[in-house]
Tab-separated table of C-alpha atoms in Angstrom:
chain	number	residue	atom	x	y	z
A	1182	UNK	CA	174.727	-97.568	-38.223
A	1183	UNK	CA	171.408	-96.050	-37.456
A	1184	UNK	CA	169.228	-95.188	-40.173
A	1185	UNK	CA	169.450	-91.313	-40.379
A	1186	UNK	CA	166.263	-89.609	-39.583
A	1187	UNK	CA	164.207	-88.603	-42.459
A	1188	UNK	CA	163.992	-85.221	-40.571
A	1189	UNK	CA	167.680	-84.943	-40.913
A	1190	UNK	CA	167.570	-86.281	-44.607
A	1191	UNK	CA	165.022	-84.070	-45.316
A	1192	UNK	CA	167.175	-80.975	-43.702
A	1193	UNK	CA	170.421	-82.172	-45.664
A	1194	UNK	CA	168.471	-82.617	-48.913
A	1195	UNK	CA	166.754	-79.086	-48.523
A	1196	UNK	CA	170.741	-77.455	-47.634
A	1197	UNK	CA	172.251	-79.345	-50.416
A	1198	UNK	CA	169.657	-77.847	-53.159
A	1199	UNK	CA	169.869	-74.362	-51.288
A	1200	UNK	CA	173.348	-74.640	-51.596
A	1201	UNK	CA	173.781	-75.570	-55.392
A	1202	UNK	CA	171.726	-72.925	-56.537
A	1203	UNK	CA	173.393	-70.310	-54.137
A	1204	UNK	CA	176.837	-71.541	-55.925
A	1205	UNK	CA	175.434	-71.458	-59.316
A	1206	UNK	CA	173.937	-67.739	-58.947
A	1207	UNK	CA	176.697	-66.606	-56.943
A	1208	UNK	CA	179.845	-67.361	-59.713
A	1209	UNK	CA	176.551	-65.410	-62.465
A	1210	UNK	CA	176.247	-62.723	-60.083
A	1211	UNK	CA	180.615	-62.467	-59.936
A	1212	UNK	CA	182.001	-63.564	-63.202
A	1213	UNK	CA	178.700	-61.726	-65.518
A	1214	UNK	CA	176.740	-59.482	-63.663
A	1215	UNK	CA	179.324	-57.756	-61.302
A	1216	UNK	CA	180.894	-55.914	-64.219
A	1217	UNK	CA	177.892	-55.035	-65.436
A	1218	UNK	CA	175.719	-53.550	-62.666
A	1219	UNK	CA	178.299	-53.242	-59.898
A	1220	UNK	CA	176.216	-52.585	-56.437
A	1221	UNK	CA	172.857	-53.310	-58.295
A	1222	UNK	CA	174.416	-57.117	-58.659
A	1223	UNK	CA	174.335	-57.387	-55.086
A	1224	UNK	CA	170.718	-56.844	-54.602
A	1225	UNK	CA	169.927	-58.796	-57.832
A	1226	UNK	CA	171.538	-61.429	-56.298
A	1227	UNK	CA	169.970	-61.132	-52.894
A	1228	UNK	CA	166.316	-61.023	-54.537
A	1229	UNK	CA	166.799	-64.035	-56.338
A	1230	UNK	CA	168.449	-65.679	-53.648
A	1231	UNK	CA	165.100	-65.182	-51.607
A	1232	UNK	CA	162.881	-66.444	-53.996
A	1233	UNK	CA	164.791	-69.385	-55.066
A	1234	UNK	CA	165.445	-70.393	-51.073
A	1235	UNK	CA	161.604	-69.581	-50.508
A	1236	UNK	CA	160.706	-71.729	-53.687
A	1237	UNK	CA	162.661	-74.954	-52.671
A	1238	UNK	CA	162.046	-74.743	-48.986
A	1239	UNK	CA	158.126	-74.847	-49.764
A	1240	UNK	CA	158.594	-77.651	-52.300
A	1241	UNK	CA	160.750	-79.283	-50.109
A	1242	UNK	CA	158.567	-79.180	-47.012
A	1243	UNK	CA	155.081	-79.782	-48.631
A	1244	UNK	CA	156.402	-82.546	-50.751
A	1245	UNK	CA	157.644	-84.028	-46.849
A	1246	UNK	CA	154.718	-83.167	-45.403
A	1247	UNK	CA	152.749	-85.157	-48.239
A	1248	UNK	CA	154.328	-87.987	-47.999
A	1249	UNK	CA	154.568	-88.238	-44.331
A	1250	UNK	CA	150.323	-87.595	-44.410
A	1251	UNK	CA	149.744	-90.018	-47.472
A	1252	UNK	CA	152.040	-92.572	-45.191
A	1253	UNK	CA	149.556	-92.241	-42.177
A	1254	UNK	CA	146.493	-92.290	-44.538
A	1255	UNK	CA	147.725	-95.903	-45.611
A	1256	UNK	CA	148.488	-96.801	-42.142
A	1257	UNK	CA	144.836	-95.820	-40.795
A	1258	UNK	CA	141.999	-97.997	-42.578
A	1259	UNK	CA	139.518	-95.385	-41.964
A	1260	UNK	CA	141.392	-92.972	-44.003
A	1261	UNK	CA	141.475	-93.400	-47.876
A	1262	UNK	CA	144.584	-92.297	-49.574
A	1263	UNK	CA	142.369	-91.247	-52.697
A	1264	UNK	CA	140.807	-88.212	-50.516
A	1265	UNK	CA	143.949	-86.971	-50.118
A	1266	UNK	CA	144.751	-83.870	-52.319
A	1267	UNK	CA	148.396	-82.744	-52.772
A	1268	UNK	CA	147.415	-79.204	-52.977
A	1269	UNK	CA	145.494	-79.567	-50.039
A	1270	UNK	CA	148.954	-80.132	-48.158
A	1271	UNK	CA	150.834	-77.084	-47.184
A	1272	UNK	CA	153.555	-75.535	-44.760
A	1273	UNK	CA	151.004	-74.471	-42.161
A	1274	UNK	CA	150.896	-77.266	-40.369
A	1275	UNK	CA	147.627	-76.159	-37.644
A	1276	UNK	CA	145.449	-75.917	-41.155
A	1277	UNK	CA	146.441	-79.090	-41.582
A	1278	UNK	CA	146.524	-80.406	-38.170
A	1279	UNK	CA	142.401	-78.716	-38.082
A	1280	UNK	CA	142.019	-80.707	-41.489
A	1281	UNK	CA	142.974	-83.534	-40.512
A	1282	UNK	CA	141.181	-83.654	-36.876
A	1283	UNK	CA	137.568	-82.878	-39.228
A	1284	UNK	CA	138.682	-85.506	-41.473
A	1285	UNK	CA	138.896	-87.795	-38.692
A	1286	UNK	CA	135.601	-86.465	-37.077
A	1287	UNK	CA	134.070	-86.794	-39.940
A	1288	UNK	CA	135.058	-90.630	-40.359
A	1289	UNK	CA	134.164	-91.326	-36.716
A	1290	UNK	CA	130.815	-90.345	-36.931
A	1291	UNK	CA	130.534	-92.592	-39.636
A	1292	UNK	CA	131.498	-95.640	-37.471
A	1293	UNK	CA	129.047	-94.349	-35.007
A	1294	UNK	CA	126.483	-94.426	-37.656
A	1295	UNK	CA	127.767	-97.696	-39.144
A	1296	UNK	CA	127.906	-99.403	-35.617
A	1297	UNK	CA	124.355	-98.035	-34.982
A	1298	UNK	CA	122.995	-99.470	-37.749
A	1299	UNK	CA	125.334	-103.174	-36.960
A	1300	UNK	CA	123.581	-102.747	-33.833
A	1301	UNK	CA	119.554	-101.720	-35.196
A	1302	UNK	CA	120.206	-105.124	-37.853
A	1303	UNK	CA	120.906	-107.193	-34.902
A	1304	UNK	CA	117.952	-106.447	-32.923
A	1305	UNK	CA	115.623	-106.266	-35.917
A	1306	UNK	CA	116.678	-109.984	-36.751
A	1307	UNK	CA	116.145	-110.786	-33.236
A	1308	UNK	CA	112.906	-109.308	-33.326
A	1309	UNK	CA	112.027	-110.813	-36.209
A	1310	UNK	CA	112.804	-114.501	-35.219
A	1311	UNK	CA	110.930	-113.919	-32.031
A	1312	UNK	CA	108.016	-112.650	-34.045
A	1313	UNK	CA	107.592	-116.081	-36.815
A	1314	UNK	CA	108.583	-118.295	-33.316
A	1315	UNK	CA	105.547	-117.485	-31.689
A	1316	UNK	CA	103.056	-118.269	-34.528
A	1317	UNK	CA	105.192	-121.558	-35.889
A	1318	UNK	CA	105.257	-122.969	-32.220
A	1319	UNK	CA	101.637	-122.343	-31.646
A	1320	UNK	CA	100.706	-124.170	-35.076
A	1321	UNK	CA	103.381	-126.729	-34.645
A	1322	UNK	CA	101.524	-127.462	-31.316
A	1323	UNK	CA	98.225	-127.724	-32.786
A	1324	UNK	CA	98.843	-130.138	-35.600
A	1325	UNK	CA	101.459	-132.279	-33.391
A	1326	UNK	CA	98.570	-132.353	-30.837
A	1327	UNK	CA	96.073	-133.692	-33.852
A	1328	UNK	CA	98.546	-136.043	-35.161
A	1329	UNK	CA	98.683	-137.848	-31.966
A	1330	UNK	CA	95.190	-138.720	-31.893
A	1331	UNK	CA	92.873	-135.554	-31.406
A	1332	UNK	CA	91.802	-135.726	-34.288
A	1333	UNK	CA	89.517	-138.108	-33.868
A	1334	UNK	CA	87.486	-136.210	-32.102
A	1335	UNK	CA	85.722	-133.714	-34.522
A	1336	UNK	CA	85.118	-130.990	-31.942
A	1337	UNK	CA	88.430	-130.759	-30.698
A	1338	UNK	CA	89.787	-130.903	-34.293
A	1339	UNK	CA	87.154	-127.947	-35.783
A	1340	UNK	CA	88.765	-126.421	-33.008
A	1341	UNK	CA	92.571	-126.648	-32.994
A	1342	UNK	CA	92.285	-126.121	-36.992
A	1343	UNK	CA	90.945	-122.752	-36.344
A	1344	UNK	CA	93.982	-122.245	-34.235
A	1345	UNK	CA	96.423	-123.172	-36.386
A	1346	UNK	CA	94.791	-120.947	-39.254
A	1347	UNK	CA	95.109	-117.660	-36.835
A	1348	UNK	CA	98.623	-118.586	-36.753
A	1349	UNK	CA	99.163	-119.184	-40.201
A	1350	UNK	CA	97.226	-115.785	-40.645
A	1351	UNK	CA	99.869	-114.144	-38.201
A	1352	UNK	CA	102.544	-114.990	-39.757
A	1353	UNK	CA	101.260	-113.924	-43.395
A	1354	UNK	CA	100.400	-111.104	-42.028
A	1355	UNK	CA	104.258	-110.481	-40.451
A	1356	UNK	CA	105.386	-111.495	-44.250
A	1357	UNK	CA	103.373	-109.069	-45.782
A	1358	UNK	CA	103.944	-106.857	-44.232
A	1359	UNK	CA	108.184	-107.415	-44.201
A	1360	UNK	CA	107.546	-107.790	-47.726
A	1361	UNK	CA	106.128	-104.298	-48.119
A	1362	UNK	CA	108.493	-102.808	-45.805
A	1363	UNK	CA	111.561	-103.667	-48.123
A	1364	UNK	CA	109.838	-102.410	-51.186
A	1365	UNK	CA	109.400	-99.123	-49.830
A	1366	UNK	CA	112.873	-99.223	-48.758
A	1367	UNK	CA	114.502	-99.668	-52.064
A	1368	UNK	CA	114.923	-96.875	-54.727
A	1369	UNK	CA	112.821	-99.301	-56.975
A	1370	UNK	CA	109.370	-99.205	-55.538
A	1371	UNK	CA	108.125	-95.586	-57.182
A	1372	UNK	CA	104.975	-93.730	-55.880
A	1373	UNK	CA	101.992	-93.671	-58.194
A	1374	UNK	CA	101.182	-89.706	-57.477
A	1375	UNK	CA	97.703	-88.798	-58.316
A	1376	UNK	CA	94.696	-86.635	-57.344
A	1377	UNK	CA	91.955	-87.931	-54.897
A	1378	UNK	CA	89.505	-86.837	-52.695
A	1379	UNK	CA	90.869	-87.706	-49.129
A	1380	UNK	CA	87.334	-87.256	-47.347
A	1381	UNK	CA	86.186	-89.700	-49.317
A	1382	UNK	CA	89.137	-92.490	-48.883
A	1383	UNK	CA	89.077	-91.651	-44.853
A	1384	UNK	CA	84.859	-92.731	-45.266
A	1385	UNK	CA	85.929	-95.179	-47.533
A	1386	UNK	CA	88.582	-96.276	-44.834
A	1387	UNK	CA	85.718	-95.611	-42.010
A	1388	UNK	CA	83.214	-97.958	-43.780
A	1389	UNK	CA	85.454	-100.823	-43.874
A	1390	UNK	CA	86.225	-101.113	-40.012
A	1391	UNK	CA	82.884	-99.950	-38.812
A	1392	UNK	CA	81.906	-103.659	-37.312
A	1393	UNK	CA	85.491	-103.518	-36.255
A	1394	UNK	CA	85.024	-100.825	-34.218
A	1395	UNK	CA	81.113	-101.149	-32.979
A	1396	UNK	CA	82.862	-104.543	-31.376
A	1397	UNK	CA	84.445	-102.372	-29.006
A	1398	UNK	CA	81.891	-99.492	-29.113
A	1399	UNK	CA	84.029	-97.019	-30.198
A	1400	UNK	CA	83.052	-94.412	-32.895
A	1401	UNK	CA	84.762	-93.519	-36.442
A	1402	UNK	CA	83.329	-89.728	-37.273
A	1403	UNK	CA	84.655	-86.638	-38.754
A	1404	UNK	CA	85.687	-83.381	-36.609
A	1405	UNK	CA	83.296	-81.536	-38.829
A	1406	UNK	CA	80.940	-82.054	-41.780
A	1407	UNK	CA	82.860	-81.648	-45.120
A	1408	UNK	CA	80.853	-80.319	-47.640
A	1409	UNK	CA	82.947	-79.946	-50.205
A	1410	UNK	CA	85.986	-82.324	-51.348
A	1411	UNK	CA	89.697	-81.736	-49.849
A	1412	UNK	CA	91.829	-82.447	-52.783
A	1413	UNK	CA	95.180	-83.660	-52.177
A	1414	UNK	CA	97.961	-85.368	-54.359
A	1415	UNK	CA	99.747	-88.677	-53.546
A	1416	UNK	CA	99.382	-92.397	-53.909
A	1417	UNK	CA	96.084	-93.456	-53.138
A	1418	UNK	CA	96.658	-96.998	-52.524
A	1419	UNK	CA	99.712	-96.343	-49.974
A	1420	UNK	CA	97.786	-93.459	-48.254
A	1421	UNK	CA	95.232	-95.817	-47.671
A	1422	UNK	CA	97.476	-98.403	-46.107
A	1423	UNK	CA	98.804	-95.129	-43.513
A	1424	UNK	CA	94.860	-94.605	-42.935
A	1425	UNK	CA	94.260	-98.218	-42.037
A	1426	UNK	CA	97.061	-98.646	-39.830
A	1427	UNK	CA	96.002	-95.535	-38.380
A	1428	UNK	CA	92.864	-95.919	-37.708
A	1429	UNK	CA	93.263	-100.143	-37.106
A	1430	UNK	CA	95.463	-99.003	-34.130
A	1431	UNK	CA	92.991	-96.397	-32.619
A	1432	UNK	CA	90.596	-99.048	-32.746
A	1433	UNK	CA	92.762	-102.149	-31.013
A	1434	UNK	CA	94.292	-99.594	-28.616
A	1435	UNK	CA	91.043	-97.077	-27.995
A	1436	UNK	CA	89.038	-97.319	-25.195
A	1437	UNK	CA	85.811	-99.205	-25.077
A	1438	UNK	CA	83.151	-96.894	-25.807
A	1439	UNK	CA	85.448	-94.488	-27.065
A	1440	UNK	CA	85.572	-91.996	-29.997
A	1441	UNK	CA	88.254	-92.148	-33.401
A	1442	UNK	CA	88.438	-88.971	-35.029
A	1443	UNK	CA	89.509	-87.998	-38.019
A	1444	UNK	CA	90.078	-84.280	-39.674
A	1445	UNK	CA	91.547	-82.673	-42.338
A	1446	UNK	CA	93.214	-78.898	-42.094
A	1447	UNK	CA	95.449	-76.758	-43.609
A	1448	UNK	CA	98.867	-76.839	-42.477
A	1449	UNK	CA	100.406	-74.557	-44.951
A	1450	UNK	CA	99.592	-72.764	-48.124
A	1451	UNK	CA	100.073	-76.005	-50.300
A	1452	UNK	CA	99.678	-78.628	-47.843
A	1453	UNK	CA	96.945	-80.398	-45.464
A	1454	UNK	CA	97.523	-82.246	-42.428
A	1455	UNK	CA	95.085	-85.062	-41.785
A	1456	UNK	CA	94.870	-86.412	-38.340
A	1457	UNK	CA	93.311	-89.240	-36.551
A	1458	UNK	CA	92.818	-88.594	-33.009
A	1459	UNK	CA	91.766	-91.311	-30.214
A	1460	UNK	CA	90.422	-90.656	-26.464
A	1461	UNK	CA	91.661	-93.944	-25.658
A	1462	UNK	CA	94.686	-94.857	-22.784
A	1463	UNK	CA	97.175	-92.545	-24.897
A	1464	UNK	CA	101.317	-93.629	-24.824
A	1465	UNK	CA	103.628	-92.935	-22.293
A	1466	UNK	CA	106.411	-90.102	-23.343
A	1467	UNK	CA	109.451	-92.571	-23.130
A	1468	UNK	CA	108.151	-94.726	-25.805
A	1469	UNK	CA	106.985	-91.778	-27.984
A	1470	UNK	CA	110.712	-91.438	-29.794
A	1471	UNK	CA	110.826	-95.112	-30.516
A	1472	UNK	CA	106.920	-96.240	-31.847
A	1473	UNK	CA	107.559	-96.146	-35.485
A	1474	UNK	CA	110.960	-98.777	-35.141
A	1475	UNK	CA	110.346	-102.424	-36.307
A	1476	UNK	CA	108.365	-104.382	-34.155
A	1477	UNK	CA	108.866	-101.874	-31.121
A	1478	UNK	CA	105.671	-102.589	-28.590
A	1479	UNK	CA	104.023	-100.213	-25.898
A	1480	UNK	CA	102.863	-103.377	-24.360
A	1481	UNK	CA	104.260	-106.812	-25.049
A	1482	UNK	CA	101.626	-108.910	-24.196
A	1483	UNK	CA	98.905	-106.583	-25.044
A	1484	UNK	CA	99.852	-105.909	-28.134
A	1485	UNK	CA	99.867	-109.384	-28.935
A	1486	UNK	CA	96.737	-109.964	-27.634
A	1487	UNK	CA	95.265	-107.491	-30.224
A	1488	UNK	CA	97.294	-109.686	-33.175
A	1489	UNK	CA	99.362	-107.229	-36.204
A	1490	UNK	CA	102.680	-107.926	-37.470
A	1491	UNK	CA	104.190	-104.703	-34.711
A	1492	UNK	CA	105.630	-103.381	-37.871
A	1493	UNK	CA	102.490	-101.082	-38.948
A	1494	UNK	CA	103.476	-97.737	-37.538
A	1495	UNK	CA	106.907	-98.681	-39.309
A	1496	UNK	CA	105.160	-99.018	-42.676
A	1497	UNK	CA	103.326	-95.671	-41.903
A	1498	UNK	CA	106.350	-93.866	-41.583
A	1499	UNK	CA	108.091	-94.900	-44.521
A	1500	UNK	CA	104.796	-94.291	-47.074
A	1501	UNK	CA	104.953	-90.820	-45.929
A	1502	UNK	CA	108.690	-89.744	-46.197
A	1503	UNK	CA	108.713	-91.744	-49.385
A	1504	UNK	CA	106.376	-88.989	-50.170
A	1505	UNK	CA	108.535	-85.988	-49.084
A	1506	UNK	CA	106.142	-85.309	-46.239
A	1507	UNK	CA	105.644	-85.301	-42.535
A	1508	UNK	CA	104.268	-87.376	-39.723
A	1509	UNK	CA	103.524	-86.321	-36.434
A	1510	UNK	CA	102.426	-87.651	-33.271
A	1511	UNK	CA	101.165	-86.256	-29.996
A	1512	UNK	CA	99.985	-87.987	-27.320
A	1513	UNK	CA	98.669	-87.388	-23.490
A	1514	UNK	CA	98.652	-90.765	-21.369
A	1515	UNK	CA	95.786	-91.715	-20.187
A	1516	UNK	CA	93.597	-89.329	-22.371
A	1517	UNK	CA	94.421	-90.795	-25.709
A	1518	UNK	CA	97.207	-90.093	-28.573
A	1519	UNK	CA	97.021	-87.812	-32.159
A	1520	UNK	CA	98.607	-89.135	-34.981
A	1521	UNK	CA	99.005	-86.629	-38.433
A	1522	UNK	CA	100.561	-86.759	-41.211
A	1523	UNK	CA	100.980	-83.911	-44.436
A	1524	UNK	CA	99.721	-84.197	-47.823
A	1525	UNK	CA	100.328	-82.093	-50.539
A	1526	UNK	CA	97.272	-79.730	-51.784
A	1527	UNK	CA	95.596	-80.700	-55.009
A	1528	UNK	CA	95.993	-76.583	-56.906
C-alpha cells in the first residue's frame, strides 16, 4: 500500500480530535446542560464548539506547518534549524512564504559576499606570489651569475651585489609592509590616540623627502602659511605612515618639475581634512574605485620601475578607518590627483 499522504494524515488527525471533543461536549450539552438552560444550551454549545474547532485547527496546522519548515531547514545547508522560531510559524502561509523568501535573500547575499571574498583571497595570493617572484628571481640571478665565476672580477661583483641588495630591499619592503597590513586588520593592533600638531608632522614628513623630491624637481609646500598650530587627535606614528605614503606617491608619480601640496581645512565642526594634492599625470576614472586594493597598479611596469611593495595606498586606507574616519580621493587625468583624509579636531 502507498504510504498515505501526510496531508491526508494530517486532515484525518485534525477530524478525529474535532470529532472527540464535539462527542464529548455534545452528550454535556444533552445529558447536563439541556435540562438546565434549555435553548441557551444550544448556543453554549455552539460557542464552545467554535472555539475548541478554532483552537485545534490552529494547533494542528502550525504544528504541520512547523515541522514541514524545520524539515526543509535541515534539508537546505544554508538554512540553520536553530533560526527557526516556532512562534514565528503561523496559519498565514504568504507571511511565511515573504519570511522565508528574506530569509533566503538574506543567506544569498551572504554567499555572494562569501564567494567575493573566496574570489579577492585568490587573487591577493596570486598577487602576492607574483610580487616575492620578481625580487627572488632577480637575486637568485645575481648570486647564481657570481657563483659561476663573476666574481672574480671585482667590478662586476661590487656591481651585481648592489643588485641583489635592491632586491633583498624589495622584498623587505613587501614583508613589511604585509606584516603591517595584518596588524591593522586584526582587533588586536589598538590605536595609540593622542594630541599633535599636524603642521608640524606634514614639515616633519616634508623634511624627510626633500632630496627625494628635488631629484625630480618637484616641490613639497603648504597651500598657505600656518601661523598657528592645527591640533588634531589620532595616532601619530600611523598618521605619519598615511602622510608618507601620501606624499612618497606624489613624488614617484608627480611630474618632473612639478608641485606637492599639502593643506589642512575644516571639514566639519570637530573635524579637519588634510589633503595632499599633486599637478602630476593624475589617474584615469576606471581605476579610481579599485587604487586602495592589495597590490592593484595604475601602471604595471611603471610602477615597478618606481620600486614600493603596491600595497601602500592599501595601508593608507586601513590606518584611517581604523580611526573612524574618512579618505577621499579626486583626481583629473592628466592634471594631477587629490588625496584627503579626516582627522578629528583637538577641542
Amino acid at each position: 500500500m502507498k504510504k498515505i499522504k501526510k496531508t491526508y494524515r494530517y486532515a484525518l488527525w485534525s477530524a478525529f480530535y474535532s470529532t472527540s471533543i464535539s462527542v464529548i461536549i455534545a452528550l454535556l450539552s444533552y445529558f447536563i446542560l439541556i435540562d438546565l438552560l434549555g435553548i441557551w444550551a444550544v448556543v453554549i454549545f455552539g460557542i464552545l464548539m467554535f472555539i475548541v474547532l478554532f483552537l485545534i485547527i490552529q494547533y494542528r496546522a502550525e504544528h504541520f506547518i512547523y515541522q514541514r519548515v524545520k524539515k526543509l531547514y535541515e534539508d537546505i545547508s544554508i538554512l540553520d534549524v536553530n533560526d527557526l522560531e516556532r512562534k514565528d510559524v503561523t496559519t498565514d502561509v504568504e507571511a511565511l512564504t515573504k519570511s522565508l523568501q528574506t530569509y533566503v535573500e538574506d543567506r544569498s547575499k551572504e554567499i555572494v559576499v562569501l564567494t567575493q571574498r573566496d574570489s579577492f583571497r585568490r587573487d591577493f595570493l596570486g598577487n602576492v606570489a607574483h610580487e616575492l617572484k620578481t625580487p627572488l628571481f632577480t637575486i637568485q640571478g645575481y648570486i647564481l651569475t657570481l657563483i659561476e665565476g663573476a666574481a672574480e672580477d671585482k667590478e662586476i661583483r661590487t656591481k651585481y651585489l648592489g643588485r641583489a641588495n635592491k632586491g633583498v630591499e624589495r622584498l623587505t619592503s613587501i614583508i613589511k609592509d604585509l606584516d603591517t597590513l595584518a596588524k591593522l586588520e586584526t582587533e588586536g593592533m589598538k590605536m595609540n590616540i593622542q594630541t599633535f600638531n599636524i603642521v608640524e608632522l606634514i614639515q616633519n614628513v616634508f623634511d624627510l623627502f626633500e632630496m627625494k623630491a628635488k631629484k625630480r624637481n618637484i616641490t613639497l609646500l603648504f597651500d598657505t602659511i600656518y601661523e598657528f598650530p592645527r591640533f588634531v587627535r589620532g595616532d601619530v606614528e600611523r598618521i605619519e605612515q598615511v602622510l608618507i605614503n601620501l606624499i612618497v606617491n606624489s613624488i614617484k608619480y608627480g611630474k618632473v618639475g612639478g608641485i606637492t601640496t599639502a593643506s589642512i581645512e575644516s571639514y566639519s565642526p570637530n573635524k579637519f581634512i588634510i589633503k595632499i594634492t599633486d599637478n602630476g599625470e593624475g589617474i584615469k576614472e576606471d581605476h579610481i574605485s579599485r587604487l586602495f586594493e592589495r597590490f592593484y597598479r595604475v601602471d604595471q611596469s611603471r610602477s615597478r620601475e618606481q620600486g614600493g611593495s603596491g600595497l601602500g595606498l592599501s595601508i593608507v586606507k586601513h590606518i584611517i578607518e581604523a580611526h573612524n574616519e574618512t579618505i577621499l580621493l579626486k583626481s583629473d587625468y592628466g592634471k594631477g590627483s587629490e588625496f584627503s583624509f579626516t582627522l578629528e579636531k583637538a577641542m
